[in-house]
């Protein structure tokens, strides 16, 4: 029998016979490791609580040492699909459509169904809550000047006969074919616009003579886009689209995109101020910009 194997067998026999003594000495330790010292000359083995107790003439030995964790194996195949859950209630009758959400242009509403008792015919409609009278309107806009496309603005006007509370109203923008709003600014609580007065939103590079009341950082496209004005409830109060726009802010047909010209550039505006036929091409005409003032 090789010497090393003989020594290990003898060591195990000695430790098995001295189990009580090992337990009293705290062997093995809390981590389950057995420490021992083997005399280099002769191979005599003794168990110790820690190999730090080994002498210079002894070699340190350990049993039960836990090695490092192995690498994580590959993920196994996906298990079988579980049983299908119970079906939801779903639409069980035509009447269940009543009250579901719907979209009309850029506004959200609910479905209403009307029945003709005599014939059984049904009429389904998307009903949007009534918005405010279209007295506050987008009156003029510019998409920038030559060499400075962020020198742009949007002007709104109160075309009514009384002051209007614009708290929470939002000016929003959509790209030419956009289907969602990008906010250009929300008016703070207490914002009042007197009859016939203007409120001016200026772009990040706006450099007009009339100071802007509010500013926006999103640049509006010069070739085509749309601007909408929503009240505090999110109802679209007015909109205009120009150039290549096909979005929901088009009223009738699009307005001509204002020319990008040397400062002060060109703008599209209503003539006279606030005039609205709900046809962008008829309501807006290109001219010299008059931000914050009458067109």
Short mmCIF file of C-alpha atoms in Angstrom, two decimals:
data_model
loop_
_atom_site.label_atom_id
_atom_site.label_comp_id
_atom_site.label_asym_id
_atom_site.label_seq_id
_atom_site.Cartn_x
_atom_site.Cartn_y
_atom_site.Cartn_z
CA UNK A 1 0.00 0.00 0.00
CA UNK A 2 1.46 3.41 -0.92
CA UNK A 3 2.72 5.42 2.05
CA UNK A 4 0.38 8.41 1.50
CA UNK A 5 -2.76 6.22 1.34
CA UNK A 6 -1.64 4.31 4.44
CA UNK A 7 -1.19 7.56 6.34
CA UNK A 8 -4.69 8.79 5.34
CA UNK A 9 -6.35 5.48 6.38
CA UNK A 10 -4.54 5.57 9.70
CA UNK A 11 -5.59 9.19 10.23
CA UNK A 12 -9.23 8.39 9.64
CA UNK A 13 -9.08 5.42 12.03
CA UNK A 14 -7.43 7.55 14.71
CA UNK A 15 -10.04 10.33 14.34
CA UNK A 16 -12.94 7.85 14.33
CA UNK A 17 -11.71 6.37 17.59
CA UNK A 18 -11.23 9.80 19.11
CA UNK A 19 -14.66 11.18 18.15
CA UNK A 20 -15.43 12.36 21.68
CA UNK A 21 -12.14 14.16 21.99
CA UNK A 22 -12.60 15.82 18.59
CA UNK A 23 -16.07 17.03 19.53
CA UNK A 24 -14.75 18.51 22.74
CA UNK A 25 -12.03 20.33 20.80
CA UNK A 26 -14.56 21.78 18.35
CA UNK A 27 -13.56 19.45 15.52
CA UNK A 28 -14.80 19.64 12.87
CA UNK A 29 -15.24 23.40 12.97
CA UNK A 30 -18.52 25.30 12.31
CA UNK A 31 -17.83 25.12 8.58
CA UNK A 32 -17.48 21.30 8.65
CA UNK A 33 -13.72 21.40 7.94
CA UNK A 34 -11.35 19.04 9.82
CA UNK A 35 -7.87 20.46 10.50
CA UNK A 36 -4.83 18.29 11.26
CA UNK A 37 -1.06 18.43 11.54
CA UNK A 38 1.12 15.62 10.11
CA UNK A 39 4.65 15.28 11.31
CA UNK A 40 6.99 15.38 8.36
CA UNK A 41 9.34 12.84 9.96
CA UNK A 42 7.37 9.68 10.64
CA UNK A 43 3.95 10.79 9.45
CA UNK A 44 2.31 11.03 12.86
CA UNK A 45 -1.07 12.76 12.57
CA UNK A 46 -2.89 14.84 15.14
CA UNK A 47 -6.22 16.67 14.90
CA UNK A 48 -6.34 20.35 15.86
CA UNK A 49 -8.95 23.10 15.98
CA UNK A 50 -6.91 25.17 13.52
CA UNK A 51 -3.86 24.50 11.39
CA UNK A 52 -2.31 27.55 12.98
CA UNK A 53 -1.46 25.17 15.83
CA UNK A 54 0.81 23.10 13.56
CA UNK A 55 4.53 23.16 14.40
CA UNK A 56 7.37 23.88 12.02
CA UNK A 57 8.08 20.16 11.84
CA UNK A 58 4.51 19.40 10.76
CA UNK A 59 2.57 19.77 7.54
CA UNK A 60 -0.90 21.35 7.61
CA UNK A 61 -3.80 19.24 6.34
CA UNK A 62 -7.55 19.91 5.85
CA UNK A 63 -10.58 17.72 5.04
CA UNK A 64 -14.08 18.80 4.02
CA UNK A 65 -13.04 22.14 2.48
CA UNK A 66 -15.76 23.44 0.16
CA UNK A 67 -14.47 24.53 -3.23
CA UNK A 68 -15.71 27.50 -5.26
CA UNK A 69 -19.15 27.31 -6.83
CA UNK A 70 -19.22 26.00 -10.35
CA UNK A 71 -20.45 27.97 -13.34
CA UNK A 72 -24.20 28.31 -13.82
CA UNK A 73 -25.44 25.85 -16.36
CA UNK A 74 -27.42 26.71 -19.46
CA UNK A 75 -31.12 27.42 -19.11
CA UNK A 76 -33.20 24.36 -19.70
CA UNK A 77 -35.97 24.03 -22.21
CA UNK A 78 -39.22 25.85 -21.46
CA UNK A 79 -41.79 23.73 -19.71
CA UNK A 80 -45.20 22.95 -21.13
CA UNK A 81 -47.81 25.69 -21.36
CA UNK A 82 -50.20 25.70 -18.44
CA UNK A 83 -53.94 25.30 -18.80
CA UNK A 84 -55.82 28.25 -20.30
CA UNK A 85 -57.62 30.46 -17.82
CA UNK A 86 -61.31 31.17 -17.94
CA UNK A 87 -62.45 33.53 -20.70
CA UNK A 88 -63.42 37.07 -19.80
CA UNK A 89 -66.92 38.38 -20.16
CA UNK A 90 -66.13 40.13 -23.46
CA UNK A 91 -68.81 41.51 -25.76
CA UNK A 92 -71.90 39.34 -25.37
CA UNK A 93 -74.45 41.58 -27.04
CA UNK A 94 -74.63 44.57 -29.34
CA UNK A 95 -75.67 46.71 -26.37
CA UNK A 96 -72.33 46.01 -24.66
CA UNK A 97 -70.71 48.47 -27.07
CA UNK A 98 -72.51 51.32 -25.29
CA UNK A 99 -70.06 53.36 -23.22
CA UNK A 100 -66.85 51.96 -24.72
CA UNK A 101 -64.13 54.48 -25.61
CA UNK A 102 -63.77 55.82 -29.15
CA UNK A 103 -61.84 58.48 -31.05
CA UNK A 104 -63.26 61.20 -33.25
CA UNK A 105 -60.48 63.01 -35.06
CA UNK A 106 -58.07 64.12 -32.35
CA UNK A 107 -60.64 63.95 -29.53
CA UNK A 108 -61.71 61.07 -27.27
CA UNK A 109 -65.33 60.17 -26.59
CA UNK A 110 -67.67 57.25 -25.85
CA UNK A 111 -69.90 55.08 -28.01
CA UNK A 112 -73.64 55.70 -27.94
CA UNK A 113 -76.23 53.43 -29.61
CA UNK A 114 -79.72 54.50 -30.66
CA UNK A 115 -82.42 52.00 -31.72
CA UNK A 116 -85.45 52.55 -33.93
CA UNK A 117 -88.14 50.57 -32.13
CA UNK A 118 -90.30 50.27 -35.24
CA UNK A 119 -87.65 48.88 -37.60
CA UNK A 120 -85.02 47.54 -35.19
CA UNK A 121 -82.35 49.59 -36.96
CA UNK A 122 -79.47 50.77 -34.78
CA UNK A 123 -77.28 53.83 -35.08
CA UNK A 124 -73.87 53.79 -33.41
CA UNK A 125 -72.06 57.10 -32.80
CA UNK A 126 -68.83 58.31 -31.19
CA UNK A 127 -69.89 61.19 -28.94
CA UNK A 128 -67.25 63.69 -27.81
CA UNK A 129 -68.13 66.02 -24.89
CA UNK A 130 -69.02 69.47 -26.10
CA UNK A 131 -66.05 71.79 -26.02
CA UNK A 132 -66.05 75.53 -25.43
CA UNK A 133 -67.12 77.89 -28.19
CA UNK A 134 -64.25 78.42 -30.63
CA UNK A 135 -63.53 81.95 -29.44
CA UNK A 136 -59.88 81.39 -28.47
CA UNK A 137 -58.01 80.59 -31.66
CA UNK A 138 -54.56 80.03 -33.07
CA UNK A 139 -54.10 83.32 -34.91
CA UNK A 140 -50.61 83.29 -36.43
CA UNK A 141 -47.52 81.07 -36.60
CA UNK A 142 -44.01 81.05 -38.02
CA UNK A 143 -41.77 78.01 -38.55
CA UNK A 144 -38.50 79.97 -38.44
CA UNK A 145 -36.31 82.27 -40.50
CA UNK A 146 -33.43 81.70 -42.85
CA UNK A 147 -30.45 80.43 -40.86
CA UNK A 148 -32.45 80.19 -37.61
CA UNK A 149 -35.29 77.69 -37.78
CA UNK A 150 -35.85 77.88 -34.01
CA UNK A 151 -36.74 81.60 -34.38
CA UNK A 152 -40.41 80.58 -34.53
CA UNK A 153 -43.62 81.45 -32.73
CA UNK A 154 -47.29 80.63 -32.28
CA UNK A 155 -49.79 83.36 -31.40
CA UNK A 156 -53.28 82.81 -30.01
CA UNK A 157 -56.06 85.37 -29.80
CA UNK A 158 -59.27 85.75 -27.82
CA UNK A 159 -61.77 86.54 -30.57
CA UNK A 160 -64.67 86.72 -28.12
CA UNK A 161 -66.27 89.68 -26.36
CA UNK A 162 -65.31 88.65 -22.80
CA UNK A 163 -62.17 87.63 -20.94
CA UNK A 164 -61.36 83.90 -20.94
CA UNK A 165 -59.71 81.83 -18.20
CA UNK A 166 -56.98 79.75 -19.89
CA UNK A 167 -55.81 77.90 -16.75
CA UNK A 168 -54.54 74.46 -17.78
CA UNK A 169 -54.92 75.05 -21.52
CA UNK A 170 -52.23 73.41 -23.68
CA UNK A 171 -50.59 74.25 -26.97
CA UNK A 172 -49.61 71.00 -28.71
CA UNK A 173 -47.85 70.00 -31.91
CA UNK A 174 -47.97 67.03 -34.29
CA UNK A 175 -45.58 66.20 -37.10
CA UNK A 176 -46.98 65.99 -40.62
CA UNK A 177 -48.26 62.43 -40.18
CA UNK A 178 -48.12 62.38 -36.37
CA UNK A 179 -50.79 60.61 -34.34
CA UNK A 180 -49.90 61.87 -30.86
CA UNK A 181 -49.49 65.29 -29.26
CA UNK A 182 -46.16 66.86 -28.33
CA UNK A 183 -46.66 69.55 -25.70
CA UNK A 184 -45.41 73.04 -26.51
CA UNK A 185 -46.60 74.40 -23.18
CA UNK A 186 -49.32 74.38 -20.55
CA UNK A 187 -50.72 77.67 -19.27
CA UNK A 188 -50.55 78.07 -15.47
CA UNK A 189 -53.55 78.59 -13.21
CA UNK A 190 -54.84 82.13 -13.25
CA UNK A 191 -53.94 82.83 -16.89
CA UNK A 192 -56.60 85.21 -18.22
CA UNK A 193 -56.82 86.47 -21.80
CA UNK A 194 -58.83 89.63 -22.32
CA UNK A 195 -61.19 90.07 -25.25
CA UNK A 196 -59.20 90.87 -28.39
CA UNK A 197 -55.87 90.21 -26.66
CA UNK A 198 -53.00 88.02 -27.88
CA UNK A 199 -50.82 85.46 -26.09
CA UNK A 200 -47.47 84.59 -27.66
CA UNK A 201 -45.50 81.33 -27.51
CA UNK A 202 -41.90 81.70 -28.72
CA UNK A 203 -39.50 78.99 -29.89
CA UNK A 204 -36.11 78.40 -28.27
CA UNK A 205 -34.48 80.82 -30.73
CA UNK A 206 -37.30 83.37 -30.91
CA UNK A 207 -35.87 86.86 -31.54
CA UNK A 208 -38.97 88.90 -32.42
CA UNK A 209 -39.46 92.46 -31.25
CA UNK A 210 -42.49 91.54 -29.12
CA UNK A 211 -41.44 89.45 -26.10
CA UNK A 212 -42.91 85.96 -25.82
CA UNK A 213 -45.32 85.21 -22.96
CA UNK A 214 -44.34 81.53 -22.97
CA UNK A 215 -41.57 79.56 -24.67
CA UNK A 216 -41.25 76.08 -26.13
CA UNK A 217 -38.22 73.91 -26.93
CA UNK A 218 -39.64 71.54 -29.56
CA UNK A 219 -39.06 72.95 -33.02
CA UNK A 220 -42.01 72.77 -35.42
CA UNK A 221 -41.33 71.48 -38.94
CA UNK A 222 -41.31 74.02 -41.75
CA UNK A 223 -42.45 71.64 -44.51
CA UNK A 224 -45.51 70.27 -42.76
CA UNK A 225 -47.07 69.88 -39.33
CA UNK A 226 -49.99 70.83 -37.16
CA UNK A 227 -50.68 72.85 -34.01
CA UNK A 228 -53.62 72.31 -31.69
CA UNK A 229 -55.02 74.25 -28.74
CA UNK A 230 -56.65 72.11 -26.04
CA UNK A 231 -58.66 73.36 -23.09
CA UNK A 232 -58.12 72.19 -19.51
CA UNK A 233 -60.28 69.10 -20.15
CA UNK A 234 -58.20 68.12 -23.19
CA UNK A 235 -60.88 69.11 -25.73
CA UNK A 236 -59.49 70.49 -28.97
CA UNK A 237 -60.60 74.11 -29.17
CA UNK A 238 -58.80 75.02 -32.41
CA UNK A 239 -56.12 73.70 -34.76
CA UNK A 240 -54.21 74.47 -37.92
CA UNK A 241 -52.06 72.31 -40.20
CA UNK A 242 -49.84 73.29 -43.08
CA UNK A 243 -47.76 72.00 -45.97
CA UNK A 244 -47.57 68.20 -46.21
CA UNK A 245 -49.62 67.55 -43.05
CA UNK A 246 -52.17 64.73 -42.99
CA UNK A 247 -52.71 64.61 -39.21
CA UNK A 248 -55.90 65.16 -37.21
CA UNK A 249 -55.22 68.90 -36.83
CA UNK A 250 -56.12 69.58 -40.47
CA UNK A 251 -59.32 71.61 -40.70
CA UNK A 252 -60.74 71.24 -44.21
CA UNK A 253 -57.57 71.58 -46.27
CA UNK A 254 -54.07 72.51 -45.12
CA UNK A 255 -52.68 76.02 -45.13
CA UNK A 256 -49.67 76.84 -47.28
CA UNK A 257 -46.41 76.35 -45.37
CA UNK A 258 -44.88 79.77 -44.58
CA UNK A 259 -41.75 80.57 -46.58
CA UNK A 260 -38.38 80.34 -44.82
CA UNK A 261 -36.98 83.79 -45.59
CA UNK A 262 -34.39 86.17 -44.18
CA UNK A 263 -35.28 87.71 -40.82
CA UNK A 264 -37.88 88.67 -39.81
CA UNK A 265 -39.13 85.89 -42.12
CA UNK A 266 -42.70 85.05 -43.05
CA UNK A 267 -45.70 83.74 -41.16
CA UNK A 268 -49.20 82.36 -41.75
CA UNK A 269 -51.96 84.38 -40.10
CA UNK A 270 -55.70 84.93 -40.02
CA UNK A 271 -57.01 88.01 -41.81
CA UNK A 272 -58.76 89.57 -40.01
CA UNK A 273 -57.60 88.36 -36.59
CA UNK A 274 -59.65 85.43 -35.30
CA UNK A 275 -61.52 84.85 -38.55
CA UNK A 276 -62.43 81.15 -38.68
CA UNK A 277 -64.28 79.11 -41.31
CA UNK A 278 -62.80 75.77 -40.14
CA UNK A 279 -60.82 75.51 -43.39
CA UNK A 280 -57.10 76.13 -42.83
CA UNK A 281 -56.36 77.06 -46.42
CA UNK A 282 -59.08 79.71 -46.37
CA UNK A 283 -58.33 81.10 -42.90
CA UNK A 284 -54.53 81.43 -43.07
CA UNK A 285 -52.49 83.43 -45.57
CA UNK A 286 -48.76 84.12 -45.72
CA UNK A 287 -47.55 87.59 -44.83
CA UNK A 288 -45.05 89.59 -42.79
CA UNK A 289 -44.96 88.37 -39.16
CA UNK A 290 -46.72 90.46 -36.49
CA UNK A 291 -46.20 88.40 -33.29
CA UNK A 292 -48.16 89.77 -30.36
CA UNK A 293 -50.00 92.31 -32.55
CA UNK A 294 -52.80 92.60 -35.08
CA UNK A 295 -52.30 90.99 -38.49
#
